[in-house]
N, CA, C and O atoms as a DFTB+ gen file, in Angstrom:
484 C
 N C O
     1  1     -72.301     -41.646       7.711
     2  2     -73.429     -41.607       8.609
     3  2     -74.346     -42.814       8.388
     4  3     -74.959     -43.328       9.323
     5  1     -74.420     -43.247       7.137
     6  2     -75.245     -44.432       6.851
     7  2     -74.689     -45.628       7.626
     8  3     -75.448     -46.381       8.236
     9  1     -73.383     -45.799       7.602
    10  2     -72.737     -46.896       8.336
    11  2     -73.062     -46.809       9.828
    12  3     -73.385     -47.813      10.462
    13  1     -72.975     -45.600      10.377
    14  2     -73.249     -45.407      11.803
    15  2     -74.684     -45.779      12.144
    16  3     -74.923     -46.509      13.106
    17  1     -75.631     -45.291      11.375
    18  2     -77.040     -45.533      11.710
    19  2     -77.451     -46.988      11.484
    20  3     -78.232     -47.534      12.263
    21  1     -76.942     -47.613      10.442
    22  2     -77.239     -49.033      10.238
    23  2     -76.654     -49.852      11.392
    24  3     -77.295     -50.774      11.895
    25  1     -75.454     -49.512      11.798
    26  2     -74.834     -50.199      12.930
    27  2     -75.613     -49.994      14.216
    28  3     -75.797     -50.938      14.985
    29  1     -76.075     -48.769      14.463
    30  2     -76.842     -48.505      15.676
    31  2     -78.177     -49.244      15.673
    32  3     -78.626     -49.719      16.716
    33  1     -78.807     -49.343      14.513
    34  2     -80.052     -50.117      14.428
    35  2     -79.782     -51.559      14.858
    36  3     -80.529     -52.130      15.652
    37  1     -78.709     -52.136      14.325
    38  2     -78.352     -53.512      14.688
    39  2     -78.028     -53.666      16.162
    40  3     -78.453     -54.629      16.800
    41  1     -77.274     -52.716      16.704
    42  2     -76.895     -52.786      18.117
    43  2     -78.125     -52.643      19.009
    44  3     -78.293     -53.405      19.961
    45  1     -78.984     -51.671      18.707
    46  2     -80.163     -51.460      19.554
    47  2     -81.113     -52.650      19.500
    48  3     -81.644     -53.066      20.530
    49  1     -81.328     -53.195      18.318
    50  2     -82.196     -54.374      18.226
    51  2     -81.574     -55.558      18.958
    52  3     -82.285     -56.357      19.568
    53  1     -80.251     -55.672      18.899
    54  2     -79.575     -56.747      19.633
    55  2     -79.704     -56.552      21.136
    56  3     -79.933     -57.511      21.873
    57  1     -79.557     -55.296      21.597
    58  2     -79.760     -55.007      23.020
    59  2     -81.148     -55.449      23.477
    60  3     -81.311     -55.973      24.580
    61  1     -82.146     -55.234      22.618
    62  2     -83.533     -55.543      22.991
    63  2     -83.737     -57.024      23.291
    64  3     -84.599     -57.386      24.091
    65  1     -82.949     -57.873      22.652
    66  2     -83.203     -59.316      22.774
    67  2     -82.048     -60.115      23.355
    68  3     -82.127     -61.342      23.422
    69  1     -80.971     -59.448      23.777
    70  2     -79.801     -60.154      24.298
    71  2     -80.143     -60.830      25.633
    72  3     -80.867     -60.275      26.459
    73  1     -79.609     -62.027      25.818
    74  2     -79.847     -62.792      27.045
    75  2     -78.551     -63.076      27.812
    76  3     -78.585     -63.403      28.998
    77  1     -77.418     -62.948      27.130
    78  2     -76.129     -63.320      27.702
    79  2     -75.335     -62.070      28.090
    80  3     -75.249     -61.126      27.305
    81  1     -74.763     -62.057      29.275
    82  2     -74.007     -60.905      29.765
    83  2     -72.780     -60.610      28.900
    84  3     -72.422     -59.447      28.710
    85  1     -72.134     -61.658      28.375
    86  2     -70.957     -61.432      27.533
    87  2     -71.345     -60.729      26.235
    88  3     -70.636     -59.834      25.774
    89  1     -72.469     -61.134      25.648
    90  2     -72.942     -60.460      24.431
    91  2     -73.341     -59.020      24.740
    92  3     -73.096     -58.116      23.942
    93  1     -73.951     -58.816      25.891
    94  2     -74.333     -57.456      26.288
    95  2     -73.093     -56.571      26.433
    96  3     -73.110     -55.406      26.037
    97  1     -72.035     -57.116      26.991
    98  2     -70.785     -56.354      27.137
    99  2     -70.185     -56.038      25.768
   100  3     -69.705     -54.927      25.540
   101  1     -70.213     -57.003      24.867
   102  2     -69.708     -56.766      23.511
   103  2     -70.539     -55.694      22.803
   104  3     -69.989     -54.831      22.120
   105  1     -71.849     -55.750      22.965
   106  2     -72.723     -54.734      22.362
   107  2     -72.426     -53.355      22.932
   108  3     -72.457     -52.360      22.208
   109  1     -72.141     -53.294      24.217
   110  2     -71.814     -52.023      24.863
   111  2     -70.570     -51.402      24.227
   112  3     -70.537     -50.201      23.957
   113  1     -69.566     -52.213      23.994
   114  2     -68.326     -51.722      23.371
   115  2     -68.595     -51.279      21.930
   116  3     -68.142     -50.213      21.512
   117  1     -69.321     -52.085      21.185
   118  2     -69.659     -51.739      19.800
   119  2     -70.484     -50.458      19.763
   120  3     -70.273     -49.602      18.905
   121  1     -71.424     -50.330      20.697
   122  2     -72.253     -49.132      20.795
   123  2     -71.382     -47.891      20.965
   124  3     -71.620     -46.873      20.315
   125  1     -70.398     -47.966      21.814
   126  2     -69.523     -46.816      22.042
   127  2     -68.628     -46.524      20.841
   128  3     -68.267     -45.370      20.609
   129  1     -68.272     -47.538      20.086
   130  2     -67.512     -47.292      18.857
   131  2     -68.358     -46.523      17.852
   132  3     -67.863     -45.619      17.179
   133  1     -69.627     -46.882      17.752
   134  2     -70.521     -46.146      16.856
   135  2     -70.760     -44.730      17.366
   136  3     -70.877     -43.800      16.569
   137  1     -70.833     -44.557      18.665
   138  2     -71.015     -43.223      19.239
   139  2     -69.853     -42.311      18.853
   140  3     -70.048     -41.115      18.631
   141  1     -68.657     -42.866      18.772
   142  2     -67.487     -42.083      18.376
   143  2     -67.615     -41.579      16.937
   144  3     -67.015     -40.567      16.575
   145  1     -68.390     -42.280      16.128
   146  2     -68.583     -41.843      14.745
   147  2     -69.404     -40.550      14.645
   148  3     -69.452     -39.923      13.587
   149  1     -70.042     -40.162      15.737
   150  2     -70.821     -38.921      15.736
   151  2     -69.928     -37.715      15.427
   152  3     -70.418     -36.673      14.990
   153  1     -68.635     -37.857      15.653
   154  2     -67.704     -36.785      15.294
   155  2     -67.736     -36.508      13.797
   156  3     -67.485     -35.384      13.363
   157  1     -68.044     -37.531      13.012
   158  2     -68.110     -37.358      11.559
   159  2     -69.199     -36.371      11.176
   160  3     -69.043     -35.613      10.218
   161  1     -70.290     -36.374      11.909
   162  2     -71.380     -35.450      11.606
   163  2     -70.915     -34.011      11.789
   164  3     -71.164     -33.165      10.931
   165  1     -70.242     -33.730      12.897
   166  2     -69.761     -32.372      13.148
   167  2     -68.712     -31.966      12.116
   168  3     -68.717     -30.832      11.638
   169  1     -67.825     -32.875      11.776
   170  2     -66.791     -32.578      10.794
   171  2     -67.410     -32.288       9.431
   172  3     -67.008     -31.345       8.750
   173  1     -68.384     -33.097       9.038
   174  2     -69.046     -32.900       7.754
   175  2     -69.793     -31.568       7.740
   176  3     -69.751     -30.843       6.746
   177  1     -70.465     -31.250       8.822
   178  2     -71.184     -29.983       8.907
   179  2     -70.224     -28.816       8.745
   180  3     -70.522     -27.867       8.019
   181  1     -69.081     -28.871       9.407
   182  2     -68.098     -27.791       9.300
   183  2     -67.563     -27.671       7.883
   184  3     -67.190     -26.582       7.446
   185  1     -67.527     -28.775       7.171
   186  2     -67.020     -28.771       5.798
   187  2     -68.005     -28.117       4.831
   188  3     -67.594     -27.381       3.932
   189  1     -69.310     -28.381       5.010
   190  2     -70.286     -27.918       4.023
   191  2     -71.029     -26.650       4.427
   192  3     -71.653     -26.009       3.581
   193  1     -70.974     -26.278       5.700
   194  2     -71.774     -25.148       6.171
   195  2     -71.154     -23.810       5.798
   196  3     -69.936     -23.670       5.693
   197  1     -72.016     -22.850       5.604
   198  2     -71.589     -21.471       5.378
   199  2     -71.132     -20.920       6.726
   200  3     -71.887     -20.985       7.696
   201  1     -69.917     -20.380       6.813
   202  2     -69.436     -19.869       8.104
   203  2     -70.376     -18.844       8.739
   204  3     -70.425     -18.732       9.964
   205  1     -71.108     -18.110       7.941
   206  2     -72.037     -17.125       8.486
   207  2     -73.197     -17.789       9.219
   208  3     -73.826     -17.166      10.074
   209  1     -73.483     -19.031       8.898
   210  2     -74.592     -19.753       9.523
   211  2     -74.166     -20.597      10.719
   212  3     -75.015     -21.170      11.401
   213  1     -72.882     -20.681      10.979
   214  2     -72.387     -21.574      12.024
   215  2     -72.946     -21.246      13.401
   216  3     -73.417     -22.149      14.093
   217  1     -72.911     -19.984      13.822
   218  2     -73.334     -19.625      15.179
   219  2     -74.815     -19.911      15.393
   220  3     -75.195     -20.502      16.404
   221  1     -75.645     -19.499      14.455
   222  2     -77.082     -19.722      14.639
   223  2     -77.424     -21.203      14.576
   224  3     -78.254     -21.677      15.352
   225  1     -76.802     -21.935      13.673
   226  2     -77.059     -23.364      13.556
   227  2     -76.584     -24.098      14.805
   228  3     -77.266     -24.996      15.299
   229  1     -75.427     -23.719      15.310
   230  2     -74.903     -24.342      16.525
   231  2     -75.824     -24.059      17.711
   232  3     -76.035     -24.930      18.554
   233  1     -76.364     -22.864      17.777
   234  2     -77.281     -22.511      18.858
   235  2     -78.553     -23.345      18.815
   236  3     -78.999     -23.857      19.842
   237  1     -79.133     -23.482      17.638
   238  2     -80.339     -24.293      17.485
   239  2     -80.022     -25.752      17.789
   240  3     -80.787     -26.426      18.480
   241  1     -78.904     -26.236      17.278
   242  2     -78.493     -27.622      17.518
   243  2     -78.311     -27.882      19.010
   244  3     -78.756     -28.910      19.520
   245  1     -77.664     -26.963      19.707
   246  2     -77.447     -27.118      21.140
   247  2     -78.783     -27.175      21.881
   248  3     -78.967     -28.000      22.775
   249  1     -79.710     -26.297      21.505
   250  2     -81.016     -26.252      22.161
   251  2     -81.785     -27.555      21.947
   252  3     -82.328     -28.122      22.896
   253  1     -81.830     -28.029      20.698
   254  2     -82.534     -29.274      20.389
   255  2     -81.898     -30.445      21.127
   256  3     -82.605     -31.272      21.702
   257  1     -80.575     -30.523      21.117
   258  2     -79.885     -31.607      21.818
   259  2     -80.153     -31.550      23.317
   260  3     -80.309     -32.589      23.959
   261  1     -80.207     -30.347      23.878
   262  2     -80.451     -30.210      25.308
   263  2     -81.858     -30.693      25.668
   264  3     -82.040     -31.407      26.654
   265  1     -82.841     -30.305      24.874
   266  2     -84.213     -30.749      25.119
   267  2     -84.301     -32.269      25.019
   268  3     -84.898     -32.925      25.872
   269  1     -83.697     -32.819      23.965
   270  2     -83.718     -34.271      23.783
   271  2     -82.993     -34.979      24.924
   272  3     -83.413     -36.055      25.350
   273  1     -81.914     -34.390      25.418
   274  2     -81.135     -35.015      26.487
   275  2     -81.879     -35.016      27.817
   276  3     -81.522     -35.769      28.724
   277  1     -82.901     -34.187      27.943
   278  2     -83.700     -34.170      29.166
   279  2     -84.958     -35.024      28.995
   280  3     -85.280     -35.837      29.861
   281  1     -85.659     -34.844      27.891
   282  2     -86.960     -35.486      27.691
   283  2     -86.831     -36.977      27.403
   284  3     -87.538     -37.781      28.010
   285  1     -85.949     -37.357      26.497
   286  2     -85.850     -38.763      26.090
   287  2     -85.421     -39.666      27.252
   288  3     -86.064     -40.695      27.464
   289  1     -84.386     -39.346      28.005
   290  2     -84.039     -40.236      29.130
   291  2     -85.156     -40.345      30.176
   292  3     -85.371     -41.415      30.745
   293  1     -85.856     -39.250      30.424
   294  2     -86.951     -39.306      31.404
   295  2     -88.067     -40.217      30.896
   296  3     -88.566     -41.071      31.630
   297  1     -88.451     -40.028      29.636
   298  2     -89.524     -40.856      29.066
   299  2     -89.099     -42.324      28.982
   300  3     -89.865     -43.225      29.322
   301  1     -87.862     -42.546      28.524
   302  2     -87.384     -43.924      28.408
   303  2     -87.203     -44.569      29.783
   304  3     -87.378     -45.780      29.920
   305  1     -86.856     -43.782      30.798
   306  2     -86.723     -44.316      32.148
   307  2     -88.052     -44.823      32.675
   308  3     -88.117     -45.870      33.320
   309  1     -89.105     -44.080      32.397
   310  2     -90.446     -44.524      32.799
   311  2     -90.834     -45.778      32.017
   312  3     -91.366     -46.735      32.580
   313  1     -90.555     -45.757      30.699
   314  2     -90.872     -46.916      29.863
   315  2     -90.081     -48.151      30.300
   316  3     -90.586     -49.271      30.228
   317  1     -88.837     -47.944      30.754
   318  2     -87.970     -49.042      31.189
   319  2     -88.616     -49.858      32.303
   320  3     -88.415     -51.069      32.393
   321  1     -89.386     -49.191      33.145
   322  2     -90.033     -49.872      34.272
   323  2     -91.022     -50.937      33.812
   324  3     -91.276     -51.905      34.528
   325  1     -91.578     -50.757      32.615
   326  2     -92.549     -51.733      32.116
   327  2     -91.972     -52.629      31.023
   328  3     -92.341     -53.799      30.929
   329  1     -91.066     -52.093      30.191
   330  2     -90.535     -52.900      29.085
   331  2     -89.147     -52.421      28.652
   332  3     -89.038     -51.561      27.778
   333  1     -88.094     -52.964      29.250
   334  2     -86.739     -52.577      28.845
   335  2     -86.470     -52.825      27.357
   336  3     -85.774     -52.036      26.719
   337  1     -87.010     -53.905      26.803
   338  2     -86.784     -54.202      25.385
   339  2     -87.373     -53.126      24.481
   340  3     -86.791     -52.784      23.452
   341  1     -88.526     -52.596      24.870
   342  2     -89.179     -51.574      24.051
   343  2     -88.340     -50.301      23.963
   344  3     -88.379     -49.604      22.949
   345  1     -87.592     -49.997      25.005
   346  2     -86.697     -48.834      24.979
   347  2     -85.708     -48.969      23.827
   348  3     -85.476     -48.006      23.097
   349  1     -85.128     -50.147      23.657
   350  2     -84.133     -50.352      22.600
   351  2     -84.786     -50.455      21.222
   352  3     -84.191     -50.047      20.224
   353  1     -85.980     -50.986      21.161
   354  2     -86.688     -51.044      19.875
   355  2     -87.016     -49.622      19.404
   356  3     -86.856     -49.305      18.225
   357  1     -87.472     -48.773      20.323
   358  2     -87.741     -47.380      19.953
   359  2     -86.439     -46.676      19.563
   360  3     -86.428     -45.860      18.642
   361  1     -85.353     -46.987      20.257
   362  2     -84.051     -46.434      19.879
   363  2     -83.655     -46.842      18.467
   364  3     -83.099     -46.038      17.719
   365  1     -83.939     -48.093      18.099
   366  2     -83.649     -48.563      16.742
   367  2     -84.520     -47.820      15.728
   368  3     -84.056     -47.495      14.635
   369  1     -85.773     -47.552      16.082
   370  2     -86.656     -46.784      15.191
   371  2     -86.112     -45.364      15.014
   372  3     -86.119     -44.823      13.908
   373  1     -85.647     -44.773      16.099
   374  2     -85.070     -43.424      16.006
   375  2     -83.819     -43.429      15.115
   376  3     -83.613     -42.501      14.333
   377  1     -82.997     -44.456      15.232
   378  2     -81.813     -44.570      14.371
   379  2     -82.221     -44.769      12.919
   380  3     -81.555     -44.263      12.016
   381  1     -83.307     -45.502      12.682
   382  2     -83.790     -45.706      11.311
   383  2     -84.287     -44.386      10.715
   384  3     -84.059     -44.116       9.536
   385  1     -84.956     -43.575      11.513
   386  2     -85.393     -42.258      11.040
   387  2     -84.178     -41.395      10.709
   388  3     -84.165     -40.704       9.691
   389  1     -83.168     -41.434      11.561
   390  2     -81.933     -40.692      11.294
   391  2     -81.263     -41.185      10.015
   392  3     -80.707     -40.393       9.253
   393  1     -81.320     -42.495       9.783
   394  2     -80.757     -43.066       8.560
   395  2     -81.454     -42.488       7.330
   396  3     -80.797     -42.055       6.385
   397  1     -82.780     -42.485       7.347
   398  2     -83.541     -41.947       6.212
   399  2     -83.209     -40.469       6.017
   400  3     -83.018     -40.022       4.886
   401  1     -83.139     -39.718       7.096
   402  2     -82.823     -38.294       6.978
   403  2     -81.389     -38.073       6.490
   404  3     -81.127     -37.104       5.777
   405  1     -80.462     -38.951       6.861
   406  2     -79.080     -38.793       6.400
   407  2     -78.964     -39.023       4.896
   408  3     -78.047     -38.511       4.253
   409  1     -79.895     -39.794       4.338
   410  2     -79.891     -39.990       2.886
   411  2     -80.303     -38.726       2.144
   412  3     -80.205     -38.666       0.919
   413  1     -80.755     -37.731       2.868
   414  2     -81.153     -36.461       2.290
   415  2     -79.950     -35.563       2.010
   416  3     -80.101     -34.506       1.399
   417  1     -78.774     -35.964       2.444
   418  2     -77.562     -35.175       2.231
   419  2     -76.944     -35.566       0.891
   420  3     -76.669     -36.745       0.668
   421  1     -76.720     -34.603      -0.008
   422  2     -76.154     -34.950      -1.315
   423  2     -74.690     -35.367      -1.210
   424  3     -73.979     -34.980      -0.283
   425  1     -74.262     -36.159      -2.175
   426  2     -72.851     -36.580      -2.200
   427  2     -71.921     -35.408      -2.427
   428  3     -70.829     -35.357      -1.861
   429  1     -72.348     -34.468      -3.251
   430  2     -71.524     -33.305      -3.587
   431  2     -72.324     -32.044      -3.299
   432  3     -72.903     -31.452      -4.210
   433  1     -72.360     -31.626      -2.025
   434  2     -73.133     -30.439      -1.695
   435  2     -72.497     -29.179      -2.271
   436  3     -71.275     -29.054      -2.341
   437  1     -73.326     -28.283      -2.665
   438  2     -72.869     -26.991      -3.157
   439  2     -73.996     -26.003      -2.921
   440  3     -75.073     -26.376      -2.456
   441  1     -73.747     -24.752      -3.240
   442  2     -74.794     -23.754      -3.077
   443  2     -76.006     -24.146      -3.922
   444  3     -75.869     -24.497      -5.094
   445  1     -77.162     -24.082      -3.330
   446  2     -78.437     -24.485      -3.943
   447  2     -78.548     -25.993      -4.149
   448  3     -79.463     -26.452      -4.833
   449  1     -77.644     -26.764      -3.577
   450  2     -77.720     -28.223      -3.608
   451  2     -77.327     -28.755      -2.235
   452  3     -76.402     -29.556      -2.100
   453  1     -78.061     -28.287      -1.210
   454  2     -77.732     -28.656       0.158
   455  2     -78.439     -29.928       0.616
   456  3     -77.942     -30.631       1.496
   457  1     -79.590     -30.226       0.025
   458  2     -80.347     -31.396       0.425
   459  2     -80.950     -32.091      -0.792
   460  3     -81.157     -31.481      -1.841
   461  1     -81.225     -33.376      -0.623
   462  2     -81.902     -34.172      -1.656
   463  2     -83.346     -34.379      -1.223
   464  3     -83.680     -35.445      -0.706
   465  1     -84.175     -33.428      -1.411
   466  2     -85.579     -33.593      -1.055
   467  2     -86.279     -34.271      -2.205
   468  3     -86.408     -33.709      -3.292
   469  1     -86.743     -35.518      -1.950
   470  2     -87.424     -36.335      -2.965
   471  2     -86.561     -36.584      -4.191
   472  3     -87.077     -36.873      -5.271
   473  1     -85.244     -36.474      -4.029
   474  2     -84.332     -36.670      -5.143
   475  2     -83.124     -37.440      -4.630
   476  3     -82.128     -36.825      -4.246
   477  1     -83.183     -38.763      -4.614
   478  2     -82.107     -39.586      -4.062
   479  2     -81.059     -39.835      -5.132
   480  3     -81.351     -40.419      -6.176
   481  1     -79.827     -39.386      -4.869
   482  2     -78.728     -39.642      -5.810
   483  2     -77.442     -39.900      -5.088
   484  3     -76.414     -40.134      -5.724
C-alpha cells in the first residue's frame, strides 16, 4: 500500500503540472496501474480480518465509499471550473493522508495487534 500511495502522490502532482498531451496519456496509464493495486487492500483485509466482522465492516466500507463517490466528484467538479491543478494537488494530499494511515498497519497483525497507534514498527 505504501508503494501505491507514494506512486499516486507522484502521479497526481504530475497531473497538476503536466503541459504535454503525451505525458498526460502516460500518466493516465500509470494512474490506472496504481488503481489496480487497490485489489491488494481487499486481499490484505480478507487475510487479517476476523470472519465474524466481515459483513459489518464491508457494509460500513460500502457506505463510506458510496458517500465519497458522490461528494468528492461533485466538489472537485465545481473546483475544476476555477482550478484544475488544485483538484490534483488535493488528490495528492488525500493520497498522502492514506499513506500515513497505511503506516498504521502492523507488519505482523495478530489479535490485540491490529494497528500501530503511535507505535511505528
